[in-house]
Amino acid sequence: MTGHGFTSHRKLAVAGRMSAALSIIVVEPDRDRAMLIVDSLREAGEYEIHVISEPTGLARRIQALMPDVVLIDIESPSRDMLEELALASGPLERPVAMFVDRDDAGLTDAAIEAGVSAYVVDGMQPQRVKPIMDAAIARFRMFQRMRTELAETKRALEERKMIDRAKGMLMKARGVDEDEAYALLRKTAMDQGRRVAEVAAALVTAAGLLG
Amino acid sequence: MTGHGFTSHRKLAVAGRMSAALSIIVVEPDRDRAMLIVDSLREAGEYEIHVISEPTGLARRIQALMPDVVLIDIESPSRDMLEELALASGPLERPVAMFVDRDDAGLTDAAIEAGVSAYVVDGMQPQRVKPIMDAAIARFRMFQRMRTELAETKRALEERKMIDRAKGMLMKARGVDEDEAYALLRKTAMDQGRRVAEVAAALVTAAGLLG
Amino acid sequence: MIAATLSVGFLPLVDAAPLIVAHEMGFAAEESIAIELRRAPSWSSVRDMLSFGRVEAAHMLSPVPVAAALGLGGTGTPLSAVSVLSANGDVIGVSNELAARMREGGHDFAFNDARAAGAALITHAARPLRLGVPFPFSMHAELLYYWLSALGLPAPQSVDIRTVPPSLMADALEAGEIDAFCVGEPWGSMAVENGVGTLLLPGNAIWRFSPEKVLAVRSDWADAEPELMGRLIRAVWRAGRWLAEPGSPMLAAELLSRSQYLDLPPEILDRALTGRLVISPQGEERTVPGFVEFHHNAATFPWRSQAEWIGLQLAARTGLDRATAARSAASVFRSDIYRAALAPTRAELPGASAKREGALDAPTAVPGASGHLTLGPDSFFDGRIFEPSQS
Amino acid sequence: MIAATLSVGFLPLVDAAPLIVAHEMGFAAEESIAIELRRAPSWSSVRDMLSFGRVEAAHMLSPVPVAAALGLGGTGTPLSAVSVLSANGDVIGVSNELAARMREGGHDFAFNDARAAGAALITHAARPLRLGVPFPFSMHAELLYYWLSALGLPAPQSVDIRTVPPSLMADALEAGEIDAFCVGEPWGSMAVENGVGTLLLPGNAIWRFSPEKVLAVRSDWADAEPELMGRLIRAVWRAGRWLAEPGSPMLAAELLSRSQYLDLPPEILDRALTGRLVISPQGEERTVPGFVEFHHNAATFPWRSQAEWIGLQLAARTGLDRATAARSAASVFRSDIYRAALAPTRAELPGASAKREGALDAPTAVPGASGHLTLGPDSFFDGRIFEPSQS
């Protein structure tokens, strides 16, 4: 039920390492079209392609294969189906392109908010798959960079707040001033071989637990 | 030279306010295709559409009209042309969708890094414009949210660092401890009716200038 | 293309967050509207700004439009609550002196037991107990009355209720004008921070899911500008959804801290937004799940049953006819407008527009317009359940 | 699909940023490689890790692979510089005692005049001047020699050069083992922060655009794994491009500050990354445009002329044949590999692979592979121009 499962290109071992050929999962119920898509992609580059014919097996296959890209062709999804597929494909971990023949339900916003990197209302046309996939990959990377940057910036801000909070707690608990509180945090961090932010977080958490 | 310039839909004044009809600039050298695109969009919704036939006038028209969306059809751009067009269309201020007939130069990455919200290698097909535009808008919004979030988070972190730096400067200059330095900053801020971060930034900048 | 600029009145409170975020994070711009936020010093001022048409919409105490519909207070201008802005978010605090007496009497300030906290307060407070609330028609007042009355101190009859704007609550406590208060954050935390008070209970220890603030508009404006109002409701709904994301509270605290909004250190605002409150000048911490809710559990759905509960509380105190009050009140929470506005979004809407208030002790799946929706616990501390007559 | 995990050695320095950023910001993952960063305590240690194959690539002083090609130091393993990692970024500092004498003598610590600073140093330092550098084959040493010799203090002959790992430079100064140093950031700032030194000059006051660190690999590995190496070069190039964006330095400082990298407060790292240095324990600030450059002005292009300049400096000191040294040196900076690796990117590459070093006093447009490219000023403080023989 979960498809033909053929692999168009075997992983090459290069000097004991795997090749970096992109691995692609194509979800395409129409077997003939699937063949055409695989041929079209093969012409365009060196890919490791797995075709599955029904979306029901997607989550499992993704767990097993950890593909670099997922391409999903689906005639005219309902919102629930769309969200379920988007979730199963892991659109925050890899580029996911979704092709629908018709978008009767006006699901573009939902698809994009769910994180798919391309949402194409015209079905999966073999000759057009490659540029759409490339755009999806480029967009995914750009988005991923920004997400990383945002996460790291938040982490930095969070750490500073944690340190301030721990300082405040020490000032109250020990009756010391801000300098001394920080010195205490820093000394504890050095003694324990940890970062000041970690010690501060531990202190704040412990206080929360004791609270 | 900058096109037919017709407007398919006049702004409606509703209760003294302008309507919220999306205004779209379509860059389409082919006059017949331009007509078809306008018709196709008109069928799909209420838009204010401006067509220009040559991309050379784009930057000026964008300054004049401040459109909500820009759709650019261009046969097979060079990298320079693509980057120039992307820049002129202001892809960080509004959704920009770019349609090319062929992508001989493999410019997908460049287009997406330049910030365009959709890059479609298949030319601008009248019947497919609407879903692509919708996806471009949704994607632009998602990206914009994240950029706002990142900018605000950076600003918050920057402000904290500025305050810490100003505190350090005051501690050195006045020989006070951290608490007193912060109290001094806060008092100055209250006296001047400004935020502590602003006072800190002013102090740090002044020191840089004096330095 | 900005269709319109809408002026929106607000009070400097953490639960003004959906409006501030809708503006700052661009959710308003996504709906092609601009929001111009106008800060007001007190609730009567916000209400008057709205009634007299100086703003199109306002951050409002949920009982205010209900009271107006019942002919209580106000200018006679009919107001509508087109969305709830937040559930819960109030705190009850006592003076340090009263806190000390309660501690001596053995109260543990566990911050989660309304019965124990209320009993200790009633036992140790001087008579009459002087209570500060931000406005006579407020969830703060309703929670205090419900709680104290249920514990044997008939309120408001046997207590001395004083109206104090939120930002002056700590001063009133310090000046000895009140013994205790119920106020929206961060003003409870500010009393702690200034060393003048100790927090006794979060509002949701009395009622697990109370409609705290609403997005209020003039009813005639709601009729005249359904499209603009839809845009505003959607922008605010998206802001609330964003606020519920795990990484957002920290950034929201930064936005709210700016001088044109709350003008207070973000660290103080973090407390309410993360539900980790410092309850005493000694730095004791308490964690309160669901301290303030902007999105989950259909927090922004304006249940007609919530309005009816409020209306019946007001009617009981003022001697109004219960059936009329219930009907008038229920019509103020415009679940119809809210549904219409959110139809184009991915919001999961409940199938019904009224529910038995207080009936849920645990998260519960209920039928939604498409699929299912989870509602959170909404029980009252004394276990009573309110059966709405309207739906 | 991760094609390979590459181990990369680094020293805890601000200019390890492109490698740390390539890993932390996901640029390596975009190229389907993983980078495993291995921190080393000293430059000899990094060099040996690379030579003995314990890492695939390394953050390396630009003269090290050149010296290896000339048969100077090292293990005989041929090394290649496949990209420059950063231009500039060093600081020269003096002990507080020496700084005090220089100040008494009228030096203003303007931090931008190599001639005045050098004259003051030579006048007021005890003989022999004891100078700390992180490694004998380093841009630090080359800059000091070039500068002092041009000002009449023949170096290294008339100075006492001591090798001190960067992180121990402040300690050596405090212990009185050296009078002055040239070191990569943040270790100059750490000397200031610990109150033991005053900064005298940024490296770019001597040579406006010196290749400071390179991405070094074993030459045989470069031949065997061109594809993987291309991925690494592109990942690092993208990291450098990101570092050059206005909002990045602040975040980079946070990433670098982590315990597995520099393990120092981000505030200290900000100084080099933003070019705003605190030069003395009294807190004096100096702004240095182009203090360290990771991207602009083709900063990462490995110019064969840069390698040749280094090679000829080494040859002059060690008595090697100039022509042979020039040829051997130039072959170490692999502009060919760099070009091939960056061909699929949007990098603008220069038309030539060698340039007259020191010839530009202002930003100048030069022919690029497609269109134009801007090079920044690269002049020496004494105005000399180096004409490369190789290209």
Coordinates of C-alpha atoms in Angstrom, one line a residue, chain A residues 11 14-15 17-23 48 65-68 140-142 144-146 148-157 159-160 182 186 193-195 198, chain D residues 1-6 24-27 29-32 56 221 225 227-228 231 238 241-242 245 247-248 250-251 254-255 257-260 263 265-267 270:
Chain A
K11 CA 24.2 5.5 -2.2
V14 CA 33.2 7.6 -1.4
A15 CA 36.3 7.1 0.7
R17 CA 31.7 8.2 3.3
M18 CA 28.3 8.5 1.8
S19 CA 27.8 10.5 -1.2
A20 CA 26.0 13.8 -0.8
A21 CA 23.4 13.0 -3.5
L22 CA 20.1 14.6 -2.4
S23 CA 17.6 12.0 -1.2
E48 CA 18.4 9.2 -4.6
L65 CA 14.9 7.5 5.2
M66 CA 15.4 11.0 6.7
P67 CA 15.2 12.5 3.1
D68 CA 16.6 15.8 2.2
F140 CA 14.0 26.5 3.1
R141 CA 17.7 27.4 3.7
M142 CA 17.0 31.1 3.9
Q144 CA 16.3 28.0 8.3
R145 CA 19.1 30.6 8.7
M146 CA 16.7 33.1 10.0
T148 CA 18.6 29.7 13.7
E149 CA 19.5 33.4 14.1
L150 CA 16.2 34.1 15.9
A151 CA 16.7 31.1 18.2
E152 CA 20.2 32.1 19.0
T153 CA 19.3 35.7 19.7
K154 CA 16.5 34.6 22.0
R155 CA 18.8 32.3 23.8
A156 CA 21.3 35.1 24.3
L157 CA 18.6 37.4 25.7
E159 CA 20.6 34.0 29.3
R160 CA 21.1 37.6 30.2
Y182 CA 27.7 38.5 40.0
R186 CA 31.0 33.7 38.4
G193 CA 33.4 24.4 35.2
R194 CA 30.1 25.7 33.9
R195 CA 29.0 28.9 32.2
E198 CA 24.0 27.8 33.3
Chain D
M1 CA 22.1 13.9 3.9
I2 CA 25.4 14.7 5.5
A3 CA 28.2 13.7 3.1
A4 CA 30.9 13.8 5.7
T5 CA 32.0 15.1 9.1
L6 CA 35.1 17.2 8.9
E24 CA 26.3 27.1 14.5
M25 CA 24.4 28.9 11.9
G26 CA 23.9 25.9 9.7
F27 CA 26.0 26.9 6.7
A29 CA 24.7 21.7 7.0
E30 CA 23.5 23.6 3.9
E31 CA 26.6 22.2 2.1
S32 CA 25.7 18.7 3.5
E56 CA 41.0 17.7 8.1
W221 CA 43.9 16.0 1.2
E225 CA 38.8 15.4 -1.6
E227 CA 34.4 18.0 -3.5
L228 CA 34.4 18.0 0.3
R231 CA 31.8 22.3 0.4
R238 CA 28.8 32.0 3.6
R241 CA 29.2 36.9 4.3
W242 CA 26.8 36.5 7.2
E245 CA 25.8 41.8 7.7
G247 CA 23.1 42.7 12.6
S248 CA 25.5 39.8 12.9
M250 CA 26.3 41.0 18.2
L251 CA 25.0 37.5 17.7
E254 CA 27.2 35.4 21.7
L255 CA 28.0 32.3 19.7
S257 CA 31.3 33.4 23.9
R258 CA 30.1 29.8 24.6
S259 CA 32.2 27.6 26.7
Q260 CA 33.3 25.2 23.9
D263 CA 34.4 30.9 27.0
P265 CA 31.9 37.3 28.1
P266 CA 30.3 38.4 24.8
E267 CA 31.0 42.1 25.7
D270 CA 32.0 42.7 20.7

